[in-house]
């Protein structure tokens, strides 16, 4: 199969021929389609299938049959490992193509897709492929006349419901660990960004993954997502997206078969700069990356900057100067760091937050401009507001757009209180040279990932998820992610 470079994908987008369809064994053809546009300039780039509840039912039937007959589950771990590694190698050959699909579909900067998102996607598949034959059960301590094994078995049929902000990477975070455990997986990509998932599954089949072990149902969340959540024969759902929709999946579980639900939802992550922190280029780059990476369409976005009052003026000056490196424009260009908002409705939501923040009395330090003459018109400059207080909307609500709120504090206790003053708890970062302070603050911050002297979400070896309304039921990444895709069984043998 010939690989396509990014120019070929961009040309296909101009012709409106890019397609993402259902990949369901023996399913009825889809009778309707959703017109797919790119947020770059709102032009039509192709279409995706608009599946129905019946398509979900057909996918589940195939997935359950595959699980029950052991087509994938009962393969020797070494064989599953070989297939997963072959799949990863195929994706490496098509890496630029996958990057271009995410760029054109989500409006993500191509340089970020090529240098960050797709490499991280491939690392995830490589890591879990290697883990297949290295995860063991346990033998419990018992009387001499008893042998007791504690074993991990695949949970069954898994629904993976993906977000639109990191299409390929979130696909890997859910599909790789679910598959290596022997489950049958049904993927529902976001209707705004289905292209890379479709292509990766095509490559999975080429590598030898059985088609009924990995299927894809395209379409709208209120139809396909809801059908997955309510289905009586799906054993668990892993969802990344808004807290609002996450609540719906808990309701769907209660209304159906009490399927297990794992949620990774919103965030309002603090970044804290203490008075002993060293304000240098590295810190500025990290703060701006945490705040504006991926157009701030990132649940771990460091959207609240808490600064010791003695450091604020110097830090603001450095941050404003650092914004010169954040070029906004057509994300297909290699030197662009910020693209458009994902769609019209989301753009309008972020613009409303700009207006609300100004009306509530915060001070505009930088940005705030909307470039309606650029492409789709959904381009918003990276924006910094100072004098944001804890009762303001910008401090409390997740924006998912490039707006950074700056709030001052005068003591460690105040900083910790402000950091935890949120219904979310996904990530946090802080800067200090004091080891005692570092250990104390890290232990008191209510967040799933806390980074010190830099911004990070960890890597594939470390679990990712949140406290409070940022998450529920499990974690992505690390060996910890495997727990949600399996059942724990005790086998008690009496001699």
PDB file of N, CA, C and O in Angstrom, residues 345-376:
ATOM      1  N   UNK A 345     -19.331  26.771  16.565  1.00  0.00           N
ATOM      2  CA  UNK A 345     -19.975  26.836  17.879  1.00  0.00           C
ATOM      3  C   UNK A 345     -18.942  26.994  18.986  1.00  0.00           C
ATOM      4  O   UNK A 345     -19.142  27.773  19.936  1.00  0.00           O
ATOM      5  N   UNK A 346     -17.831  26.265  18.879  1.00  0.00           N
ATOM      6  CA  UNK A 346     -16.802  26.382  19.907  1.00  0.00           C
ATOM      7  C   UNK A 346     -16.122  27.748  19.840  1.00  0.00           C
ATOM      8  O   UNK A 346     -15.826  28.353  20.879  1.00  0.00           O
ATOM      9  N   UNK A 347     -15.873  28.240  18.643  1.00  0.00           N
ATOM     10  CA  UNK A 347     -15.307  29.577  18.473  1.00  0.00           C
ATOM     11  C   UNK A 347     -16.187  30.614  19.162  1.00  0.00           C
ATOM     12  O   UNK A 347     -15.700  31.476  19.912  1.00  0.00           O
ATOM     13  N   UNK A 348     -17.477  30.558  18.940  1.00  0.00           N
ATOM     14  CA  UNK A 348     -18.391  31.524  19.536  1.00  0.00           C
ATOM     15  C   UNK A 348     -18.401  31.411  21.060  1.00  0.00           C
ATOM     16  O   UNK A 348     -18.513  32.433  21.763  1.00  0.00           O
ATOM     17  N   UNK A 349     -18.256  30.195  21.572  1.00  0.00           N
ATOM     18  CA  UNK A 349     -18.192  29.991  23.017  1.00  0.00           C
ATOM     19  C   UNK A 349     -16.968  30.687  23.604  1.00  0.00           C
ATOM     20  O   UNK A 349     -17.057  31.396  24.623  1.00  0.00           O
ATOM     21  N   UNK A 350     -15.804  30.522  22.965  1.00  0.00           N
ATOM     22  CA  UNK A 350     -14.582  31.147  23.470  1.00  0.00           C
ATOM     23  C   UNK A 350     -14.677  32.668  23.384  1.00  0.00           C
ATOM     24  O   UNK A 350     -14.252  33.384  24.301  1.00  0.00           O
ATOM     25  N   UNK A 351     -15.257  33.178  22.303  1.00  0.00           N
ATOM     26  CA  UNK A 351     -15.439  34.626  22.168  1.00  0.00           C
ATOM     27  C   UNK A 351     -16.319  35.156  23.305  1.00  0.00           C
ATOM     28  O   UNK A 351     -16.057  36.233  23.866  1.00  0.00           O
ATOM     29  N   UNK A 352     -17.352  34.423  23.685  1.00  0.00           N
ATOM     30  CA  UNK A 352     -18.209  34.853  24.799  1.00  0.00           C
ATOM     31  C   UNK A 352     -17.414  34.947  26.088  1.00  0.00           C
ATOM     32  O   UNK A 352     -17.626  35.868  26.893  1.00  0.00           O
ATOM     33  N   UNK A 353     -16.476  34.015  26.295  1.00  0.00           N
ATOM     34  CA  UNK A 353     -15.646  34.085  27.503  1.00  0.00           C
ATOM     35  C   UNK A 353     -14.747  35.323  27.485  1.00  0.00           C
ATOM     36  O   UNK A 353     -14.487  35.922  28.538  1.00  0.00           O
ATOM     37  N   UNK A 354     -14.266  35.703  26.316  1.00  0.00           N
ATOM     38  CA  UNK A 354     -13.501  36.948  26.214  1.00  0.00           C
ATOM     39  C   UNK A 354     -14.350  38.130  26.679  1.00  0.00           C
ATOM     40  O   UNK A 354     -13.900  38.989  27.456  1.00  0.00           O
ATOM     41  N   UNK A 355     -15.565  38.183  26.211  1.00  0.00           N
ATOM     42  CA  UNK A 355     -16.454  39.298  26.544  1.00  0.00           C
ATOM     43  C   UNK A 355     -16.831  39.288  28.025  1.00  0.00           C
ATOM     44  O   UNK A 355     -16.845  40.326  28.691  1.00  0.00           O
ATOM     45  N   UNK A 356     -17.119  38.100  28.564  1.00  0.00           N
ATOM     46  CA  UNK A 356     -17.473  37.981  29.975  1.00  0.00           C
ATOM     47  C   UNK A 356     -16.323  38.425  30.855  1.00  0.00           C
ATOM     48  O   UNK A 356     -16.514  39.153  31.847  1.00  0.00           O
ATOM     49  N   UNK A 357     -15.101  37.995  30.508  1.00  0.00           N
ATOM     50  CA  UNK A 357     -13.937  38.325  31.328  1.00  0.00           C
ATOM     51  C   UNK A 357     -13.705  39.828  31.363  1.00  0.00           C
ATOM     52  O   UNK A 357     -13.401  40.395  32.423  1.00  0.00           O
ATOM     53  N   UNK A 358     -13.851  40.489  30.228  1.00  0.00           N
ATOM     54  CA  UNK A 358     -13.698  41.947  30.196  1.00  0.00           C
ATOM     55  C   UNK A 358     -14.776  42.615  31.039  1.00  0.00           C
ATOM     56  O   UNK A 358     -14.504  43.556  31.789  1.00  0.00           O
ATOM     57  N   UNK A 359     -16.010  42.117  30.937  1.00  0.00           N
ATOM     58  CA  UNK A 359     -17.121  42.734  31.675  1.00  0.00           C
ATOM     59  C   UNK A 359     -16.990  42.542  33.174  1.00  0.00           C
ATOM     60  O   UNK A 359     -17.499  43.369  33.957  1.00  0.00           O
ATOM     61  N   UNK A 360     -16.300  41.473  33.609  1.00  0.00           N
ATOM     62  CA  UNK A 360     -16.149  41.218  35.043  1.00  0.00           C
ATOM     63  C   UNK A 360     -14.980  41.968  35.651  1.00  0.00           C
ATOM     64  O   UNK A 360     -14.756  41.889  36.864  1.00  0.00           O
ATOM     65  N   UNK A 361     -14.207  42.687  34.826  1.00  0.00           N
ATOM     66  CA  UNK A 361     -13.198  43.588  35.365  1.00  0.00           C
ATOM     67  C   UNK A 361     -11.762  43.124  35.340  1.00  0.00           C
ATOM     68  O   UNK A 361     -10.885  43.795  35.886  1.00  0.00           O
ATOM     69  N   UNK A 362     -11.473  42.004  34.712  1.00  0.00           N
ATOM     70  CA  UNK A 362     -10.078  41.584  34.577  1.00  0.00           C
ATOM     71  C   UNK A 362      -9.352  42.514  33.612  1.00  0.00           C
ATOM     72  O   UNK A 362      -9.964  43.173  32.764  1.00  0.00           O
ATOM     73  N   UNK A 363      -8.026  42.573  33.740  1.00  0.00           N
ATOM     74  CA  UNK A 363      -7.216  43.483  32.934  1.00  0.00           C
ATOM     75  C   UNK A 363      -6.588  42.732  31.771  1.00  0.00           C
ATOM     76  O   UNK A 363      -5.848  41.762  31.974  1.00  0.00           O
ATOM     77  N   UNK A 364      -6.852  43.190  30.543  1.00  0.00           N
ATOM     78  CA  UNK A 364      -6.269  42.569  29.357  1.00  0.00           C
ATOM     79  C   UNK A 364      -4.799  42.957  29.255  1.00  0.00           C
ATOM     80  O   UNK A 364      -4.465  44.133  29.162  1.00  0.00           O
ATOM     81  N   UNK A 365      -3.922  41.951  29.261  1.00  0.00           N
ATOM     82  CA  UNK A 365      -2.478  42.186  29.205  1.00  0.00           C
ATOM     83  C   UNK A 365      -1.950  41.988  27.790  1.00  0.00           C
ATOM     84  O   UNK A 365      -1.089  42.731  27.315  1.00  0.00           O
ATOM     85  N   UNK A 366      -2.461  40.974  27.095  1.00  0.00           N
ATOM     86  CA  UNK A 366      -1.976  40.678  25.743  1.00  0.00           C
ATOM     87  C   UNK A 366      -3.043  39.929  24.977  1.00  0.00           C
ATOM     88  O   UNK A 366      -3.862  39.206  25.559  1.00  0.00           O
ATOM     89  N   UNK A 367      -3.049  40.101  23.647  1.00  0.00           N
ATOM     90  CA  UNK A 367      -3.948  39.344  22.790  1.00  0.00           C
ATOM     91  C   UNK A 367      -5.369  39.861  22.823  1.00  0.00           C
ATOM     92  O   UNK A 367      -5.620  41.062  22.913  1.00  0.00           O
ATOM     93  N   UNK A 368      -6.297  38.915  22.741  1.00  0.00           N
ATOM     94  CA  UNK A 368      -7.706  39.266  22.780  1.00  0.00           C
ATOM     95  C   UNK A 368      -8.319  39.557  21.434  1.00  0.00           C
ATOM     96  O   UNK A 368      -9.522  39.802  21.335  1.00  0.00           O
ATOM     97  N   UNK A 369      -7.520  39.539  20.377  1.00  0.00           N
ATOM     98  CA  UNK A 369      -8.029  39.873  19.055  1.00  0.00           C
ATOM     99  C   UNK A 369      -8.541  38.631  18.327  1.00  0.00           C
ATOM    100  O   UNK A 369      -7.991  37.540  18.462  1.00  0.00           O
ATOM    101  N   UNK A 370      -9.576  38.829  17.514  1.00  0.00           N
ATOM    102  CA  UNK A 370     -10.165  37.771  16.709  1.00  0.00           C
ATOM    103  C   UNK A 370      -9.867  38.073  15.249  1.00  0.00           C
ATOM    104  O   UNK A 370     -10.127  39.177  14.769  1.00  0.00           O
ATOM    105  N   UNK A 371      -9.312  37.125  14.519  1.00  0.00           N
ATOM    106  CA  UNK A 371      -8.890  37.339  13.142  1.00  0.00           C
ATOM    107  C   UNK A 371      -9.945  36.744  12.202  1.00  0.00           C
ATOM    108  O   UNK A 371      -9.764  35.659  11.653  1.00  0.00           O
ATOM    109  N   UNK A 372     -11.020  37.492  12.013  1.00  0.00           N
ATOM    110  CA  UNK A 372     -12.126  36.974  11.212  1.00  0.00           C
ATOM    111  C   UNK A 372     -11.780  36.901   9.728  1.00  0.00           C
ATOM    112  O   UNK A 372     -12.449  36.194   8.974  1.00  0.00           O
ATOM    113  N   UNK A 373     -10.743  37.621   9.306  1.00  0.00           N
ATOM    114  CA  UNK A 373     -10.362  37.564   7.903  1.00  0.00           C
ATOM    115  C   UNK A 373      -9.388  36.453   7.571  1.00  0.00           C
ATOM    116  O   UNK A 373      -8.971  36.306   6.417  1.00  0.00           O
ATOM    117  N   UNK A 374      -9.039  35.650   8.558  1.00  0.00           N
ATOM    118  CA  UNK A 374      -8.062  34.568   8.365  1.00  0.00           C
ATOM    119  C   UNK A 374      -8.805  33.238   8.212  1.00  0.00           C
ATOM    120  O   UNK A 374      -9.475  32.781   9.140  1.00  0.00           O
ATOM    121  N   UNK A 375      -8.700  32.609   7.046  1.00  0.00           N
ATOM    122  CA  UNK A 375      -9.308  31.300   6.839  1.00  0.00           C
ATOM    123  C   UNK A 375     -10.780  31.265   7.209  1.00  0.00           C
ATOM    124  O   UNK A 375     -11.590  32.050   6.721  1.00  0.00           O
ATOM    125  N   UNK A 376     -11.122  30.358   8.111  1.00  0.00           N
ATOM    126  CA  UNK A 376     -12.506  30.204   8.567  1.00  0.00           C
ATOM    127  C   UNK A 376     -12.988  31.386   9.395  1.00  0.00           C
ATOM    128  O   UNK A 376     -14.196  31.545   9.612  1.00  0.00           O
TER     129      UNK A 376
END
